[in-house]
GROMACS .gro file of C-alpha atoms in nm:
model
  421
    1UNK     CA    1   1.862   3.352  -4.443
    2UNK     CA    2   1.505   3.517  -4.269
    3UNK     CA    3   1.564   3.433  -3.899
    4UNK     CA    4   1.229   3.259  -3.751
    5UNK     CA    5   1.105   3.359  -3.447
    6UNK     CA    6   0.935   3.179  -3.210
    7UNK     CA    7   0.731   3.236  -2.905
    8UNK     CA    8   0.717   3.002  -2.685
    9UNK     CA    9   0.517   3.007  -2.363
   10UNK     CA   10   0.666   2.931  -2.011
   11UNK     CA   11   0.434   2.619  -1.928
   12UNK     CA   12   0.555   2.486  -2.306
   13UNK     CA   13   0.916   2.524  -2.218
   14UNK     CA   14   0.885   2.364  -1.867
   15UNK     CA   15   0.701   2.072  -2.006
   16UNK     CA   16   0.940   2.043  -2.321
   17UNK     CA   17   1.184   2.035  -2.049
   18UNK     CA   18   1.105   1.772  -1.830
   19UNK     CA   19   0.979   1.528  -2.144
   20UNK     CA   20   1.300   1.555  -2.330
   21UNK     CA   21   1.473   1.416  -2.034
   22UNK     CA   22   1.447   1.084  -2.084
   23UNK     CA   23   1.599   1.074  -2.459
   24UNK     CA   24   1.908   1.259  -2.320
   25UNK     CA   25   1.968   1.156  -1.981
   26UNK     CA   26   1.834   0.824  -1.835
   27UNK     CA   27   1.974   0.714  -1.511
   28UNK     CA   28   2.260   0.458  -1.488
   29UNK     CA   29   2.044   0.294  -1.227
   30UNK     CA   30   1.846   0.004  -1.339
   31UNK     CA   31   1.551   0.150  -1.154
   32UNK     CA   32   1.492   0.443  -1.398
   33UNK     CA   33   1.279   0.758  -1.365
   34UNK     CA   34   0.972   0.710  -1.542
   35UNK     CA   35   0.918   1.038  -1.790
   36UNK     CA   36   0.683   1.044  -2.058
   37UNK     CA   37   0.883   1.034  -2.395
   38UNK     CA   38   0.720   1.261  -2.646
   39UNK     CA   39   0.931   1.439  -2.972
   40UNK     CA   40   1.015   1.810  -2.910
   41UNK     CA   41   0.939   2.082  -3.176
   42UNK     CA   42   1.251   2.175  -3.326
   43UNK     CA   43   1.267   2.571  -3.212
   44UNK     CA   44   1.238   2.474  -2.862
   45UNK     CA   45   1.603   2.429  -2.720
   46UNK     CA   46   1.663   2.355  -2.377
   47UNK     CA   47   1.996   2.281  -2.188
   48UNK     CA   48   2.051   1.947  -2.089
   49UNK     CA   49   2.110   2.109  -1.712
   50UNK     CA   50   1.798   2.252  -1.715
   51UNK     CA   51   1.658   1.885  -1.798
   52UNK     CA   52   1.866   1.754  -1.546
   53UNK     CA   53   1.858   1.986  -1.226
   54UNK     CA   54   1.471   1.909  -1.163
   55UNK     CA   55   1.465   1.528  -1.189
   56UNK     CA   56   1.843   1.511  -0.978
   57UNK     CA   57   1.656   1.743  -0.714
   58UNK     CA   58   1.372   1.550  -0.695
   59UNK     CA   59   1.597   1.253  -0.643
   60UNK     CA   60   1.815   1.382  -0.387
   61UNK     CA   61   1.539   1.468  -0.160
   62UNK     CA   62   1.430   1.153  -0.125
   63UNK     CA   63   1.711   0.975  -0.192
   64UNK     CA   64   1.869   1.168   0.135
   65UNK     CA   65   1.544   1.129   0.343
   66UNK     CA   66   1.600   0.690   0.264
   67UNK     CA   67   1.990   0.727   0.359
   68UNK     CA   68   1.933   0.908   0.663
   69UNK     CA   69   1.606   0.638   0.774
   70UNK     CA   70   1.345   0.918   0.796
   71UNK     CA   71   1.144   0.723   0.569
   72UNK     CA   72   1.111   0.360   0.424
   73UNK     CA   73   0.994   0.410   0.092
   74UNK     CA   74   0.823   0.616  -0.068
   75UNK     CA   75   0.697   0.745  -0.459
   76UNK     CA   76   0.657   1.056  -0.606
   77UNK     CA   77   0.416   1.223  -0.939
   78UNK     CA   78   0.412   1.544  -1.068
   79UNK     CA   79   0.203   1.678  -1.344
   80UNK     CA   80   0.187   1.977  -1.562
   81UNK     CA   81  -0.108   2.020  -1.782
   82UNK     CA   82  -0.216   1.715  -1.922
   83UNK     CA   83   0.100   1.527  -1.877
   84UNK     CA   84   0.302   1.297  -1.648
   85UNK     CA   85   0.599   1.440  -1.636
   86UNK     CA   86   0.730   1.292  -1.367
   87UNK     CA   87   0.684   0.922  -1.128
   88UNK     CA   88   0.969   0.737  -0.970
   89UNK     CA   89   0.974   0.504  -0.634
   90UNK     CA   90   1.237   0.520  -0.385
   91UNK     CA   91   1.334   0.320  -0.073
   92UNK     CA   92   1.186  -0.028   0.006
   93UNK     CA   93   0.886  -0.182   0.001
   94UNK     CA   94   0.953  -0.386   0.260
   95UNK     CA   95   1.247  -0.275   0.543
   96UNK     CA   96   1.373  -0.622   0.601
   97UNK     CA   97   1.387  -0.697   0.211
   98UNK     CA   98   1.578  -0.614  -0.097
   99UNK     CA   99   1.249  -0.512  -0.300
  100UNK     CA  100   1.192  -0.160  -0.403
  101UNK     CA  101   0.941   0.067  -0.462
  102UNK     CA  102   0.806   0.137  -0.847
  103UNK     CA  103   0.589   0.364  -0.966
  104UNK     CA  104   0.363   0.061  -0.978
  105UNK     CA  105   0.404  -0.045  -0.611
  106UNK     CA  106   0.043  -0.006  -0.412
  107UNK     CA  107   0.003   0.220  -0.138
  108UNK     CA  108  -0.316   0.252   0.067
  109UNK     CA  109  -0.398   0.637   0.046
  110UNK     CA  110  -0.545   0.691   0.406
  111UNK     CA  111  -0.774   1.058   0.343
  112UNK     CA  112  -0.694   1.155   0.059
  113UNK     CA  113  -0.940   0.908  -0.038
  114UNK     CA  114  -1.201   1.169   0.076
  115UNK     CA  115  -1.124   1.312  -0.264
  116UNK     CA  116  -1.240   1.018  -0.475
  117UNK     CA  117  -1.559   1.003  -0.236
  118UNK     CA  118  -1.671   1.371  -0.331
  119UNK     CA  119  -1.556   1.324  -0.686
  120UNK     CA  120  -1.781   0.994  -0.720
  121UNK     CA  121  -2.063   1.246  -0.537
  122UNK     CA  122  -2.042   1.482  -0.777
  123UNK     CA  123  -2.101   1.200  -1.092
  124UNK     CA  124  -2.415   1.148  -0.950
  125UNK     CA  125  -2.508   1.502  -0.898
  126UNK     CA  126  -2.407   1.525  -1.300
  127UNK     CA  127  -2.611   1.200  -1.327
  128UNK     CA  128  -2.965   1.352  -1.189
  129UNK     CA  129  -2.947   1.104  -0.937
  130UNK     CA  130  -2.864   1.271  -0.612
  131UNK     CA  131  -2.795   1.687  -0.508
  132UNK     CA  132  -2.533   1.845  -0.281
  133UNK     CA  133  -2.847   2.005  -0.072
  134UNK     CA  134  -3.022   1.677  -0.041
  135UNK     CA  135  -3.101   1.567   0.341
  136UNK     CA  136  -2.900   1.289   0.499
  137UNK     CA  137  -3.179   1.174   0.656
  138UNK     CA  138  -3.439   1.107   0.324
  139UNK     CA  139  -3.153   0.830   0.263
  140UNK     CA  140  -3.061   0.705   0.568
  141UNK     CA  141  -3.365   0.741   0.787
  142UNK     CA  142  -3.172   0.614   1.087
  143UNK     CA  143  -2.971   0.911   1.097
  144UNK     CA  144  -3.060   1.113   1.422
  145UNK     CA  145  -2.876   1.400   1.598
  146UNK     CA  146  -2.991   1.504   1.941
  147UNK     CA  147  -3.199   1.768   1.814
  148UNK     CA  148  -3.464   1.631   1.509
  149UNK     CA  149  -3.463   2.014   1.378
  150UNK     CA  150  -3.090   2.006   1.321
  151UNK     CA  151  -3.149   1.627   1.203
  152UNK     CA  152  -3.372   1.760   0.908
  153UNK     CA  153  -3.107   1.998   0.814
  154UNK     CA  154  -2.820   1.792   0.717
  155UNK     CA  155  -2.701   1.773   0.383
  156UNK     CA  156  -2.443   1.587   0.156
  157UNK     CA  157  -2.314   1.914   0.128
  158UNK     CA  158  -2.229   1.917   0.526
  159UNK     CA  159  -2.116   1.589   0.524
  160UNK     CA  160  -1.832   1.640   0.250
  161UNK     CA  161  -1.731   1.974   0.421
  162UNK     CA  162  -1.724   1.846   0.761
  163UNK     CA  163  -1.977   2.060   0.874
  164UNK     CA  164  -2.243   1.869   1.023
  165UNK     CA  165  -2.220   2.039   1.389
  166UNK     CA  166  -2.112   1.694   1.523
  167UNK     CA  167  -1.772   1.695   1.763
  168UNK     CA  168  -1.395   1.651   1.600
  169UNK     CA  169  -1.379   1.293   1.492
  170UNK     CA  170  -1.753   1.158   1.640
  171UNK     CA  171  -1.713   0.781   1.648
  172UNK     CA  172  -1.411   0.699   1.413
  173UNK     CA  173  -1.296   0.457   1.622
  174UNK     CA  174  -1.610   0.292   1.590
  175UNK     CA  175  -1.615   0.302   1.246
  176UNK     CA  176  -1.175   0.192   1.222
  177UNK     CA  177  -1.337  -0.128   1.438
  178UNK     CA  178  -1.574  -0.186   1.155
  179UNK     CA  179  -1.890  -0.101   1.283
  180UNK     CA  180  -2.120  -0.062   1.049
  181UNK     CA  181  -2.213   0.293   0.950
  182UNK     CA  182  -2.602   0.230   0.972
  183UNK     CA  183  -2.563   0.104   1.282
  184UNK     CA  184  -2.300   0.418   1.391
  185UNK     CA  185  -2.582   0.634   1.232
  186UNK     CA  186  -2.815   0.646   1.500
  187UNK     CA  187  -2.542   0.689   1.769
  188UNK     CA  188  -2.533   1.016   1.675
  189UNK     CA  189  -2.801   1.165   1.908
  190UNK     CA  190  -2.607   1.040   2.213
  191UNK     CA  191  -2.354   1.360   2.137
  192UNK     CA  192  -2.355   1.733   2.180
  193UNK     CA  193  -2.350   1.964   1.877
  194UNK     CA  194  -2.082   2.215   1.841
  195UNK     CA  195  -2.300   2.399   1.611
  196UNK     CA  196  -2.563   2.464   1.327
  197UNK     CA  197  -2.522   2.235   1.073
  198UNK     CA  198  -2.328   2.458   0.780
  199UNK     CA  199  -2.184   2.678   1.088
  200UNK     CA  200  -1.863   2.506   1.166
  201UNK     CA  201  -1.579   2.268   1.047
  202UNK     CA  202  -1.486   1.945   1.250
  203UNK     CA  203  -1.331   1.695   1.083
  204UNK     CA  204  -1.510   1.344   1.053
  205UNK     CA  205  -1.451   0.994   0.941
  206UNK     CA  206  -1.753   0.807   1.051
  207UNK     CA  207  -2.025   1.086   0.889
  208UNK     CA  208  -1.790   1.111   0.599
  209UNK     CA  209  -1.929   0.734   0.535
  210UNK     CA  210  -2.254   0.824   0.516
  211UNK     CA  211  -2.164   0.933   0.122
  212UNK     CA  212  -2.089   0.666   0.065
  213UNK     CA  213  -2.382   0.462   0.162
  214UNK     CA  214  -2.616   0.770   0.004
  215UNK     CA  215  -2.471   0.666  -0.326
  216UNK     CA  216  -2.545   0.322  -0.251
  217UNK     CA  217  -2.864   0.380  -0.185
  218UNK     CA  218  -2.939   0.564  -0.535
  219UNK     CA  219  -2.734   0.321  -0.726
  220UNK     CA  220  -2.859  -0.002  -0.592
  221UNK     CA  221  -2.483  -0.105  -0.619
  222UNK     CA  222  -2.211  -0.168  -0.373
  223UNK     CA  223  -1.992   0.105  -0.336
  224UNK     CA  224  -1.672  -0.078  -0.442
  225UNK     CA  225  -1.821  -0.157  -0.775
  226UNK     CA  226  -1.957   0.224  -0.839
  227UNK     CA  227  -1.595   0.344  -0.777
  228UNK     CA  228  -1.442   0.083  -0.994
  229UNK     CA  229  -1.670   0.137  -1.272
  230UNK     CA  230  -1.676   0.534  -1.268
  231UNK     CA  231  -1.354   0.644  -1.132
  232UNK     CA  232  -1.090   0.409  -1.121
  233UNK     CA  233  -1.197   0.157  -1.499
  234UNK     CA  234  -1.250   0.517  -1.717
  235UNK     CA  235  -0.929   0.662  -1.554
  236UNK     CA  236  -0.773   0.341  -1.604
  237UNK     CA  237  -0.603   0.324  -1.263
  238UNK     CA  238  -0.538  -0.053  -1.305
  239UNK     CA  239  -0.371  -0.090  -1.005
  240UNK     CA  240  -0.650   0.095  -0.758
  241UNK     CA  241  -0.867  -0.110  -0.527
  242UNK     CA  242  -1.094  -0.028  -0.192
  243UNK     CA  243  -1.071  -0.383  -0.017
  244UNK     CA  244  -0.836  -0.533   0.195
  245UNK     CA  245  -0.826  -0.819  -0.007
  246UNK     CA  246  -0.685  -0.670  -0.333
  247UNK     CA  247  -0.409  -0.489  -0.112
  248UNK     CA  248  -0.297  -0.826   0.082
  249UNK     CA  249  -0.281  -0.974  -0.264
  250UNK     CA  250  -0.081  -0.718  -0.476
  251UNK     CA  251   0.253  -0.873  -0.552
  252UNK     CA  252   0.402  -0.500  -0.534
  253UNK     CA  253   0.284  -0.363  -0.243
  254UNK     CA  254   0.464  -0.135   0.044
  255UNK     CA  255   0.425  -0.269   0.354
  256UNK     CA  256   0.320  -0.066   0.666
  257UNK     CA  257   0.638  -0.016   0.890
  258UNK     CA  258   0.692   0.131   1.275
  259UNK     CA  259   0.997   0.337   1.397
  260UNK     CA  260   1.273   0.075   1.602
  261UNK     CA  261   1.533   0.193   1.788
  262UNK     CA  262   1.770   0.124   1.499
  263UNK     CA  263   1.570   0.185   1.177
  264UNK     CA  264   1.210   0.016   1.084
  265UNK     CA  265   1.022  -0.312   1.141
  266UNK     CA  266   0.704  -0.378   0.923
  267UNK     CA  267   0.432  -0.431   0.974
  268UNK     CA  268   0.138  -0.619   0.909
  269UNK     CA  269  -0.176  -0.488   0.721
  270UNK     CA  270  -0.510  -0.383   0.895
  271UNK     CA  271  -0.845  -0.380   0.751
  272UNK     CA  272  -0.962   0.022   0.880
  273UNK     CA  273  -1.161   0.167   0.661
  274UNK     CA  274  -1.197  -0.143   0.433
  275UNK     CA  275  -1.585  -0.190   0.540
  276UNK     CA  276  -1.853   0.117   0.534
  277UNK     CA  277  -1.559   0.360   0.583
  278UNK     CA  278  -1.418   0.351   0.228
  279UNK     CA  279  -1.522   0.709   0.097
  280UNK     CA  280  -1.311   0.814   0.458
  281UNK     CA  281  -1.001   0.607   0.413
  282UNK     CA  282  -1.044   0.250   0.219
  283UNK     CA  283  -0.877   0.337  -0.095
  284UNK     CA  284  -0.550   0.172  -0.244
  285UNK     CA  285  -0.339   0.304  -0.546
  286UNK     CA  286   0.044   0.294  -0.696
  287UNK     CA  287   0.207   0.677  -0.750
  288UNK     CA  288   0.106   0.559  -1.142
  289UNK     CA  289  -0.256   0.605  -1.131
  290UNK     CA  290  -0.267   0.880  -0.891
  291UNK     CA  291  -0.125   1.056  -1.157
  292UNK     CA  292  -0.365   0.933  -1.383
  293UNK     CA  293  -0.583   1.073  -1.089
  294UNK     CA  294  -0.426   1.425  -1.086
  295UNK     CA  295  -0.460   1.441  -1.484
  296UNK     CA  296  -0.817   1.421  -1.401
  297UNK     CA  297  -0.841   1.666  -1.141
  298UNK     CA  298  -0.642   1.916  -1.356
  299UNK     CA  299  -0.938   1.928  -1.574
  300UNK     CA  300  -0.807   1.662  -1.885
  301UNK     CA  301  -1.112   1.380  -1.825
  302UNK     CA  302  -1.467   1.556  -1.925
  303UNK     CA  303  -1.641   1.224  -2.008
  304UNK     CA  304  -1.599   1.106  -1.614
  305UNK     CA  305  -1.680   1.445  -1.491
  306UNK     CA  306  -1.713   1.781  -1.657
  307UNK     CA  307  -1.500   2.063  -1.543
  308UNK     CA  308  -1.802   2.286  -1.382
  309UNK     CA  309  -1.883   2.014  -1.137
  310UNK     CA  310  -1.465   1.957  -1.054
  311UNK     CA  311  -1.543   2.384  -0.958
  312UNK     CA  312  -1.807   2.274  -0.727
  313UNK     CA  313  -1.628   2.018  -0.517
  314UNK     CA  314  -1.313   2.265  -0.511
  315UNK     CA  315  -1.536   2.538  -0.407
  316UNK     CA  316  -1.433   2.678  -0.022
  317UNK     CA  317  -1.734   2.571   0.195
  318UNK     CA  318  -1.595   2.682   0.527
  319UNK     CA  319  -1.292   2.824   0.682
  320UNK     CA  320  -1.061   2.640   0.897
  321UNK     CA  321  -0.931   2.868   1.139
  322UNK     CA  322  -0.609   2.867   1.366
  323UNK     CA  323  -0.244   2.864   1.222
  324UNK     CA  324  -0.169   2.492   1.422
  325UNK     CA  325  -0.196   2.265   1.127
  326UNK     CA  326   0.084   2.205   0.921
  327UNK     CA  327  -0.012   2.297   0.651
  328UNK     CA  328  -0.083   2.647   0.782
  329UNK     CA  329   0.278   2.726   0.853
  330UNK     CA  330   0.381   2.616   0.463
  331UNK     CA  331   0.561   2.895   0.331
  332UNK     CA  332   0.324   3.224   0.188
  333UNK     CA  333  -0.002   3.068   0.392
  334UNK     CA  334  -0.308   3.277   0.394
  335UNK     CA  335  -0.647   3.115   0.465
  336UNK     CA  336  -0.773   2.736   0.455
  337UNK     CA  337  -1.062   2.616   0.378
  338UNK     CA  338  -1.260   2.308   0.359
  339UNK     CA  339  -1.475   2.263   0.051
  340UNK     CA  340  -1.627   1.900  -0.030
  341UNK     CA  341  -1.375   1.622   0.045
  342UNK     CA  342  -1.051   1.878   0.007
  343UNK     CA  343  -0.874   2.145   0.113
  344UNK     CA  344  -0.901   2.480  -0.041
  345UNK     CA  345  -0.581   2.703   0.103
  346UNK     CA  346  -0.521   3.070  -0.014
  347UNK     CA  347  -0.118   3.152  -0.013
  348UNK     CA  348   0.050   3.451  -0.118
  349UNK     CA  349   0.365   3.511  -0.337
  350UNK     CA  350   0.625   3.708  -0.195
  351UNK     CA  351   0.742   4.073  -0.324
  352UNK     CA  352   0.428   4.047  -0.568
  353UNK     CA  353   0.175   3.960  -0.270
  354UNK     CA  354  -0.018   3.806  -0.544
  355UNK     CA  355  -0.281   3.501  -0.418
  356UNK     CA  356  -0.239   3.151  -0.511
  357UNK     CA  357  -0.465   2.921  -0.460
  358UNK     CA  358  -0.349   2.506  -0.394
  359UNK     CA  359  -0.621   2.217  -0.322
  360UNK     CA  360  -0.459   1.993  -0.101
  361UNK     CA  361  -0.514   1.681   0.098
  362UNK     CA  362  -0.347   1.431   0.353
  363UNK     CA  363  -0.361   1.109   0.439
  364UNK     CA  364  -0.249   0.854   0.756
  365UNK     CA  365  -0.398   0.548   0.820
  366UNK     CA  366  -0.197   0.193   0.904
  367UNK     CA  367   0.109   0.375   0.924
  368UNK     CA  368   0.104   0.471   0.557
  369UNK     CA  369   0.147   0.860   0.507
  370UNK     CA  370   0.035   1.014   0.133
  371UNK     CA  371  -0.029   1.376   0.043
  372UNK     CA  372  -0.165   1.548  -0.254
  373UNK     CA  373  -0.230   1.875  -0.432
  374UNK     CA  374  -0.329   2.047  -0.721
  375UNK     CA  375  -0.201   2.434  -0.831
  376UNK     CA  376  -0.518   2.581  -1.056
  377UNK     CA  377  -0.378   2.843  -1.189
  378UNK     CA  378  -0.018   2.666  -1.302
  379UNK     CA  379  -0.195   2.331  -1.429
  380UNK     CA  380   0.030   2.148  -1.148
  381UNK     CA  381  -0.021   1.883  -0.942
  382UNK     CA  382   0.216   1.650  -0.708
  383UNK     CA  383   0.117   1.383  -0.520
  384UNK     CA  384   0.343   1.183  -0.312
  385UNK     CA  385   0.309   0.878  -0.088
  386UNK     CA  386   0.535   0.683   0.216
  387UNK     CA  387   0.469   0.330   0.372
  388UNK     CA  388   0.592   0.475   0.729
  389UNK     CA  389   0.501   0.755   0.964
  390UNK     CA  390   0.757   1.053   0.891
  391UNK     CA  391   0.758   1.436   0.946
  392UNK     CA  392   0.874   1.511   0.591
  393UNK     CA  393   0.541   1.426   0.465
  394UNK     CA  394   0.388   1.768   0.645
  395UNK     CA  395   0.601   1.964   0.376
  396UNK     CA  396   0.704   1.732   0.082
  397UNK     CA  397   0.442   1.947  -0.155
  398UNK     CA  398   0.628   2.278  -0.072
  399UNK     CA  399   0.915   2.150  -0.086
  400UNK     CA  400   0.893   2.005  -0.444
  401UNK     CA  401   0.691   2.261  -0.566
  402UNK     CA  402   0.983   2.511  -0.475
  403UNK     CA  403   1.232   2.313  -0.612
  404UNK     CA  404   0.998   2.310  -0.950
  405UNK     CA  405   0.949   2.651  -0.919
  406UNK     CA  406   1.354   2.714  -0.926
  407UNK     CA  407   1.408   2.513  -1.242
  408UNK     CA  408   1.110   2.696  -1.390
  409UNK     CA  409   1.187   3.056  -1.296
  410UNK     CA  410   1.520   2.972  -1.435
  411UNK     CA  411   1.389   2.875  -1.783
  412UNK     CA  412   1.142   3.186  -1.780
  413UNK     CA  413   1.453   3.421  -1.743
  414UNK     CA  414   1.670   3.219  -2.001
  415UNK     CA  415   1.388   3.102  -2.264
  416UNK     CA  416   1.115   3.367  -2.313
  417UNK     CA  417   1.229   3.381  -2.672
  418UNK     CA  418   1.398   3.119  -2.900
  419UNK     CA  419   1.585   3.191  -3.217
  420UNK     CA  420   1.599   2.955  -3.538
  421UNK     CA  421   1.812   3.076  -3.814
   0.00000   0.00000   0.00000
């Protein structure tokens, strides 16, 4: 008989892989992994250990880091092109309870919800409605720096990419008390610049609002409803929210918690960021749609926002210097850089010394912990998120992205050819 040969690319084995896990080995536990079922073309034949050693990684990492108390809970999603290929909870919602985390459990997001603010920008820069170069201050006229010149120069642009000239963190607390971000706007002036506007980063949270209210302003709509009915309703991230009020009444949500001296207490909720400061920090999601989120950002949802736009907000704006942050001591690290509402890092592969590129964000905010990022040029993203203050969060991403990489170097070496007879 003519022997059949078939090519099969690296990124179709690895998701073949991963989606035929579930018809071959589901987890005894009744809490199983959730992996997208699909039907595998015939010539591709992968081992059942290559289908199991990613998902029983996955699982001991965080299974270990809930044994040993160095988290509560937590929930994890990876994606490879346009697929979920991977969502599970672990730990407890709640330390003092028997419930556990799902991939449906709610999670507020802290900054990474700085991502959602520049995507909903950018909508409305598709829409006609607004531009990235537009001045602050021809929206919110109460907007004053010390110096009017620099005042007039102030775009969205600078606000996304934290480079307004204002000092690190200008008035979050004010705007974690729930001031009001008109009334924070005219504060401003009392400060110092560090800078031209454009010149230099410095992380905000209370000028990061002012997005937020700019959209406002050309939508005559509250902000909550503008995210609900662009982002969250097309994307179908049923269990997202921005209020306080749809978190404290989720019946599967993970709970806050503080370190004791012999494990974790929870806490209760607070309601930072839930007023004008939801663009910096007031959004609330389950691991579930924030990989319905990552699908998106990988490129797979043209009709919310087409993938030339998606370039812009990725694009570097400005460098963030030093090597103190964590992620600046990940493995390979390069450069970072800030473009609108994420992080744009450069990293490079060992022996080759080729460049990667990974978008990347973190999040803290009421003791909950989340980070996300996105891989270009592999059609990956990951996304994970805790309900407790923990210092595996600073390298979770690597960390799972080397333990995909492992599994998928493995298949490339075994599977660059498949043989039918």
């Amino acid at each position: 008989m003519k022997k059949i040969i078939a090519i099969v690319t690296p990124a179709m084995l690895f998701v073949a892989l991963i989606l035929s896990y579930a018809a071959t080995n589901q987890p005894e536990t009744s809490k199983e992994t959730k992996i997208v079922q699909e039907e595998l073309p015939t010539e591709i034949h992968i081992t059942d250990s290559h289908r199991k050693r990613l998902v029983d990684s996955i699982q001991a990492y965080f299974h270990k880091a809930v044994q040993q108390k160095q988290i509560v809970g937590a929930a994890v999603t990876i994606v490879k092109c346009d697929s979920v290929i991977y969502k599970q909870g672990y730990g407890k919602r709640n330390a003092s309870l028997m419930d556990e985390v799902d991939d449906q459990t709610v999670f507020r997001i802290g900054s990474v919800s700085k991502g959602f603010a520049s995507i909903l920008a950018g909508i409305h820069v598709e829409d006609g409605l607004i531009n990235w170069e537009d001045k602050v201050i021809d929206y919110i006229p109460d907007f004053q720096l010390r110096n009017q010149e620099q005042t007039n120069k102030v775009t969205l642009s600078h606000v996304l990419s934290h480079t307004t000239g204002l000092p690190y963190h200008s008035f979050t607390n004010l705007i974690e008390d729930g001031l009001p971000v008109m009334a924070i706007a005219s504060r401003f002036k009392s400060l110092a610049s560090i800078g031209q506007p454009g010149s230099v980063y410095s992380y905000q949270n209370a000028v990061y609002a002012l997005s937020g209210k700019i959209i406002e302003q050309v939508t005559g709509s509250p902000l909550q409803d503008i995210i609900q009915d662009r982002i969250f309703r097309p994307l179908n991230m049923s269990t997202a929210s921005t209020s306080y009020e749809a978190l404290k009444n989720s019946n599967n949500i993970a709970l806050p918690h503080k370190k004791i001296r012999h494990g974790w207490s929870p806490m209760t909720l607070n309601k930072k960021y839930f007023n004008d400061g939801i663009t910096a920090g007031g959004v609330n999601a389950s691991i579930s749609d924030m990989g319905k989120w990552l699908k998106f950002l990988l490129g797979n949802n043209p009709e919310v926002m087409m993938p030339n736009t998606l370039r812009d907000v990725f694009n570097p704006v400005i460098e963030v210097e030093g090597k103190s942050k964590y992620y600046q001591k990940w493995p390979g690290h390069s450069k970072s850089f800030y473009g609108l509402g994420w992080r744009v890092h450069s990293f490079t592969k060992p022996i080759t010394e080729e460049s990667r590129t990974v978008i990347h964000h973190g999040g803290s905010v009421n003791n909950y912990r989340s980070e996300i990022a996105i891989y270009p040029e592999e059609d990956l993203g990951i996304c994970v998120l805790f309900n407790s203050p923990n210092k595996i969060a600073k390298d979770c991403i690597p960390n799972i992205y080397k333990i995909i990489q492992d599994i998928k170097e493995s298949i490339d070496n075994e599977c660059s050819k498949v043989q039918i007879s």
